Amino acid sequence: MKNIKNSIGLIIILSIFIGCSKVVEFDPHDEYQVTEVDYLQTEADYQTMAVSCYTPMQWLNQMVVIGDIASDNAVAGGENASDVVSLQQIDDYNILTNNGTIQDLWVSAYEGVNRTNYLISYKDANLLGETVDFSGKEALFGEVRFLRAYYYFNLVRMFGDVVLFTDRKLGISDFGTLQRSPKADVYAQIELDLTTAISALPTAQSQQGRITRYAAQALLGKVYLYQEKFESAASVLENVVNGPFSLMATVDDVFLLSGENGSESVFEVQYSNGQPYYNWGGQTRGQGNYAVHQCGVRGLNGTAEMPYNAGWSTNLPTQDLAAAYEDGDARKEASVFDVEAYATNNPALNVTFTEAPFKNTGLYNKKYLPRKGQTSGQIELNYENNQRIIRYSDVLLMAAEANLRSTTPNVSKAQDYLDRVRDRAFGGEDHRVTATVAAVWNERRLELAMEGDRFFDLVRTGQANSVLGASGYNTATLGLFPIPQREIEISGLSQNAGY
Amino acid sequence: MFFVGVQYSATAVLNTTLLRLKIQHMKNLILIITIVFSAVNLSGQTFTVNGTVTDMEFNQPLLGVNVILKNTSKGTTTDFDGKFSVSNLSIGDVLVFSSIGYFTKEITIQNENSLTIVLQEDISTLDEVVVVGYGTQKVAKVSGAISTVKEESIEQLKPLRVEEALQGSASGVSVIQNGSPGSKPTVLVRGIPSFTGTDPVVIIDGVPQSLDDLNSISSADIQSLSILKDAASTAIYGVKGGNGVIVVTTKSGRNNEKTEFTFNTYTGVQSVIKKIGVLNATEYGAIINEGSAAVGGDLIFSDFSALGRGTDWQDQVFADATVTSHTFSARGGSEKMGYFLSTGYLSQGGIVGGNDKSNFNRLNFTANLDFQLTSNLKFLMNASYANIKSKSVAENSFNSVIGNALNFDPTVAVYNTDANDFATYGYSNYLLSEIFNPVQQLDDTYNESNGDKLYGKFELQYDILDNLKLTSRFGYTKWDQVGKSFDPLSYYGPNNVSSDYYSDGTVKTQEVDNGDGTTSIIPSFHNSVSEYTVSNFNYTFETFATYGFNLNEKHNFDIVLGISRSKSTGHGFGASRQDVRDNSWAWADISAATGVNTKLNTNAYTGYSYQNLERRNVSYFSRVNYDYEGTYLASFSARRDGSIAFGNDNKFANFYAGSLGWVASNESFFTSKAINFLKFRGSYGTVGNENVNPQYVSITVGGPSYNSTANSNGYTFGTEFNSGATVNSFSNTTLSWEEQTQYNIGFDATLLDNISITADYFNKSVEGLLFTDAPPLIAGTSEPVTSNIGSTESKGLDLTLGYKNSAAADLKFNTSLTVTTSKNTVTATNSDGTAFVAGGSYFNGQSQSATRFEKGFTPGYFYGYITDGLFQNQSEIDDHATQTGAQLGDIRFVDFNNDGLINDEDKTKIGDPFPTFTLGWNIGFEYKNFDLSMFTYASVGNDIYRAYERNAQFSNKFRSILNRWTGEGSTNDAKSPRYTFGDTNSNIRPSDRYVEDGSFVKIKSLILGYTLPKTSNAFFSKVRIYMQAKNLLTLTEYTGYDPEISGGILDTGVDRGAYPQARTFLAGLDLKF
């Protein structure tokens, strides 16, 4: 019996020795994992996290593609009817609720919202309740505020009423609890963020691509235009019109590598090819601009001097767009690329190509035509072309429209701004037209062709049905895209009309 | 080669007729045996007979054998030298020799000569023990569900990987093998209960390991395999037992026996079994022309008949490969010490590319030692070392070697012969990306890995009392691997986008922006060498007490009580460097490469390191086995498990299980002569699964992401890239284990001495399934959080039938049949049942997904469109639901949801990759010194998704295209639509067009052996030579290489050009001395 007692005692001792429940406690630090309680403790942490608030803007490059494909400016090409199905649906106004491109834009914009919300929620105190102060903190948060406004603006103009939350990054307990907020509330939040940003931001930044006060004012002007608040738009845009910007010599110049962040650039999403990305599971999520290879001519080949790379012929300008340009308008050459003519006119370059196999228009998007030497690694994913989101000419045209549609119109200002845009396009003053609202709208199409604004402009100005009705545009949708089906299933959101 | 005379009709999928024939055959055999053994009694004068009893295997005298005159109580037992003497015998008397653990032998006395009796060990005896969790148990007293595979069958089959020995031999275990040398098969114990991992736990000599570790153990070292299947058997492994437990017991020393040496060797050749029918060059040319003409294009090949047969790339990539194995062992012991020492070498080449390009080489050393330190203290040390070297080729994807061999242009010659062309290999002028000359691909494949594994245990056993033992063991596994690969610069022709060279042989260049307004010209491509090292260590430290006692000689108790603590760690490093001299593998080493990072090329010399999650568990476990006179059986086990994986609120979990058994044949009222043994069993209990990582809110810092959600960071300001940081995950403090509840009912019976039956029905359901729910999209792209949601259910039948004429003289015969069935259903996912996981991804011009894990269906079922023939005329298109792009001769897809529109919503179940049931049938004959055994395995009801067809305009096509639609009425087979370059209908979308019945019957092994008579050689106690054929015959309607397609749950059955199993012929020699 003594032995039994001993052995039981031994087991108990051993249990205490090896059975301590601390063994199964988990501390991520043991795995060298940085958790949220470790972060936001230094200025560098805040700065680094603010950088990633910019990142999801790069993922929204398909906004630019659908902004023209959904309009009369472009069609979705590709290899055949079953290629790029999600863009085909948008082109055909037969958008299914599980459309992958729409869903990716939705989730990308909301990732931006979550990132900016998270940083803003820890602005005054981090997770440990400590305050980290540094010079330029207010300005930094001005950038973050702008970014949140930009994400919500894209959401609201695509989807109308959207889920609005500003106080936190969503966690597991929030899943399934939120519903859509009225469009007006979303716009109110966007205005609040932008006005806050404007008061905090500097007019110039040392790094190219950082948000400036002018960018925020230009975006706010656009946001006002979308709400038909023309007086406010005219007022805020006036600051930008009088800012340090100037039109470049030609529109073509704007879209060269050398034109990036140039004198005409108010707000540009930056891309680069220095960090080649290979992830086809997230093809829009690298540092490169995925929308560029989509513009390329299939099988394009030529001598070493021929500057263009081949591409996918996905985003094809229409002949209708080409026909909209008057003779002498240099923007035609800068916007639509006639490959046949190019080959004929440049026999020395020995140009060969494959005609676009589906919905061939003979035309390609010149503004983002892929160029040699501007991509690396997985070439399709890594073009370095910045996406020009707000150019000075856009600001001039917005200001012209705001001044015309204001309850107290200022026609002379409008005429001046319109003239400046047209004079550059034609290289002289001989093609000026009278500044009417219709003239400004038409000028927007010509000036900003293939830059992603056309469809949203048509919807905003109530022209969508008259211009696109013959192509199958469904007025019941009110120009909105469908809420992604998965979101409806998971979060129980309502669907937009017409889907 | 030798045994092709064994024929089966293609339709006889082991149907009931075959079964009935077998039973009839058995009956006849039993009758004959009964007649032979009926003793005829003769009377006469009496005399005394002396003799010796020895053991057959070791030829040692047997002590204590009962020698009884039949039908009397008269008799004796053998002495220490195995000698006996029985008096008053007469001619015709029958002496019965019996001893526990041996077959009983009856000898009819013919004369007064002394007798030499050799008893054969009875391996199926009911006193046999089976290894269970933390101990052993007499088979007769087991009330749980356990399958076993014994040394003999492993020794005979000589599996390359241990799992091969389980396939079809252990009921309840499904094994789907892979042809790539050394690769891990799919192993499922009783269906697919979980989503997060279905590998059973592997316990080697009491030490937990993983299925991956089975690549390092030599099958010659294995004593037995037990598969613990029901909750009653696995609950003592608690949170690790949910997917079943494979208990591997290796050989150990034998006390007081002289050393027995064993030497086994075999060598053989492996070859591919079949080829897939692809078009020859002429046919290809004709089809390509047709496809081009269909969209109004030009003729591509103006004179396709001149193309001849062209190149069949399959002939170029498949090569015969060798397989060789040598094992040598010594086993024995003195009074205080036992030893089993072994060494082995296995070398297996792969049939894709031959020995040079894919192979698996393993060297083993094992020392299992036990020392009786004092009268009540024993020390055991098992130590094994394995060195594994292997090479591999790209497999099971559209850009695998096989994928290229099937899809590459047949008009291209293997090598370029044009002296003016820089190319070494033939290239296509039409396939300009993604699909390459597979010979070039093989030649450009350079990789090797070299791993060292050390595993084993230190164990102390202390006998506190005769029946109270304390065991403490430290088990460990150490794995270190280094590997290297080389990615050379390649040229695929002037127009191929993947060519690294211009057509003049210079490396392609690009112009880059220096950031200061100037540009530089730099090479666009570099060759590179990559090296890595991986190191893992895990241990388990366990202490437990076992106490056996009885009350009133009738109530028997066996109690186990213990604690266990385990930990696993791992880390890895890797580097890659560009610019390897001569673009050659000979110089491929980090130290010899010359790449230096510059501002314009930051990838010239890069490295990485990572740390695995350190997993820790602590557990308390106990079990009570009880029986009343071996007739009424009960077992109860409880375990409390703690795991780091779970949320703070759920660190610990309790698992309970119990089982009851009744040996009806022990009852006095049980008088059946036909039934020798009959036991009923039932069990119920819970086990778990901790196959999940802790969930917490992490911050990632860096740039682009390659994770599942591509949650990238960083931004470029101007030309300067800035790293960013963001929240990458959610926390879930309520995360808990998967709780699996299983009940099992079954019986074991022995009939007419020779027939054994074991049957079990099981039903297991999993609650709180560890499932990665799709978060709402508004939550962004942080990685999805794993939660306990959903449930699954699996139920099925395990059946084993055996027959053995154990006591026969010359012609010995045994056969066994196992049947395994399981039906698996996902019964719930998230709250509204909409969550699913898509898998089985493949690429056929579009990225496709073929499988899903979704409520209401089998896990990993095939998901796609249902086809309904082909559109023969315009009115059929008009009458059908709107199907965008449909043309004459295109596939008509079924409007499954009846909304008048063919779209994604019409996708549904189109197949099930898992079999309805599998059968394993073993048959063995021994006639005098010859032995013949055959093992047949059948899988019925498993579908295969054919995902190796690339479907590019210029990729090669499969012979079925010759039956394509060419006009109204030509064919209505949805597998054969028209051929066109402009597939506006997307005939290539995932549909049942690609689903085939993968049911098969395989003769997995056929062995003919001859054992030299003992008298012919005094030195060797056993000399056996044999020949074996593996995968001799496969009967299947599947058109691909091999209907066994292994993979994870969402990849099983998706054939992207999977590495087929080889047909192997080998010859071997077994020696004992």
Short mmCIF file of N, CA and C in Angstrom, two decimals, chain A residues 25-38, chain B residues 611-614 616 644 648 651 694-699 729:
data_model
loop_
_atom_site.label_atom_id
_atom_site.label_comp_id
_atom_site.label_asym_id
_atom_site.label_seq_id
_atom_site.Cartn_x
_atom_site.Cartn_y
_atom_site.Cartn_z
N GLU A 25 -1.54 28.79 -22.70
CA GLU A 25 -1.83 30.19 -22.96
C GLU A 25 -1.09 30.62 -24.21
N PHE A 26 -1.67 31.53 -24.91
CA PHE A 26 -1.06 31.92 -26.18
C PHE A 26 -0.73 33.40 -26.19
N ASP A 27 0.50 33.70 -26.54
CA ASP A 27 0.91 35.09 -26.68
C ASP A 27 1.50 35.27 -28.08
N PRO A 28 0.86 36.07 -28.91
CA PRO A 28 1.35 36.23 -30.28
C PRO A 28 2.79 36.71 -30.34
N HIS A 29 3.25 37.35 -29.27
CA HIS A 29 4.64 37.83 -29.28
C HIS A 29 5.63 36.68 -29.38
N ASP A 30 5.23 35.52 -28.84
CA ASP A 30 6.09 34.34 -28.95
C ASP A 30 6.32 33.97 -30.41
N GLU A 31 5.40 34.36 -31.24
CA GLU A 31 5.50 34.04 -32.67
C GLU A 31 6.06 35.23 -33.45
N TYR A 32 6.53 36.21 -32.75
CA TYR A 32 7.03 37.45 -33.38
C TYR A 32 5.94 38.12 -34.20
N GLN A 33 4.71 37.97 -33.77
CA GLN A 33 3.59 38.59 -34.46
C GLN A 33 3.25 39.91 -33.77
N VAL A 34 3.14 40.96 -34.59
CA VAL A 34 2.77 42.26 -34.06
C VAL A 34 1.25 42.32 -34.01
N THR A 35 0.71 42.59 -32.85
CA THR A 35 -0.74 42.70 -32.74
C THR A 35 -1.12 44.16 -32.59
N GLU A 36 -2.43 44.41 -32.59
CA GLU A 36 -2.85 45.81 -32.60
C GLU A 36 -2.46 46.53 -31.32
N VAL A 37 -2.36 45.81 -30.20
CA VAL A 37 -1.96 46.52 -28.97
C VAL A 37 -0.50 46.97 -28.99
N ASP A 38 0.29 46.32 -29.87
CA ASP A 38 1.70 46.72 -29.98
C ASP A 38 1.88 47.93 -30.87
N GLN B 611 8.60 31.66 -39.02
CA GLN B 611 8.51 30.94 -37.76
C GLN B 611 7.16 30.23 -37.77
N ASN B 612 7.13 28.94 -37.53
CA ASN B 612 5.83 28.26 -37.43
C ASN B 612 5.18 28.58 -36.10
N LEU B 613 3.88 28.47 -36.09
CA LEU B 613 3.17 28.60 -34.82
C LEU B 613 3.66 27.51 -33.87
N GLU B 614 4.03 27.93 -32.67
CA GLU B 614 4.44 26.94 -31.67
C GLU B 614 3.18 26.37 -31.03
N ARG B 616 1.18 24.02 -28.50
CA ARG B 616 1.37 23.37 -27.22
C ARG B 616 0.05 22.79 -26.73
N ILE B 644 -3.38 25.65 -27.17
CA ILE B 644 -3.14 27.09 -27.39
C ILE B 644 -4.01 27.63 -28.50
N ASN B 648 -9.45 32.44 -25.51
CA ASN B 648 -9.22 32.47 -24.07
C ASN B 648 -10.37 31.88 -23.26
N LYS B 651 -10.04 27.38 -23.45
CA LYS B 651 -8.74 26.72 -23.56
C LYS B 651 -8.84 25.21 -23.36
N PRO B 694 -4.59 30.08 -33.54
CA PRO B 694 -5.20 31.08 -32.67
C PRO B 694 -5.61 32.30 -33.50
N GLN B 695 -6.71 32.91 -33.13
CA GLN B 695 -7.20 34.06 -33.87
C GLN B 695 -6.97 35.30 -33.02
N TYR B 696 -6.27 36.25 -33.59
CA TYR B 696 -6.02 37.50 -32.88
C TYR B 696 -5.87 38.61 -33.91
N VAL B 697 -5.89 39.83 -33.46
CA VAL B 697 -5.80 40.95 -34.38
C VAL B 697 -4.33 41.26 -34.66
N SER B 698 -3.88 40.91 -35.85
CA SER B 698 -2.47 41.12 -36.18
C SER B 698 -2.33 42.34 -37.08
N ILE B 699 -1.13 42.88 -37.04
CA ILE B 699 -0.79 44.01 -37.92
C ILE B 699 0.25 43.50 -38.91
N SER B 729 -6.22 40.79 -39.52
CA SER B 729 -7.07 39.67 -39.10
C SER B 729 -8.03 40.11 -38.02
#
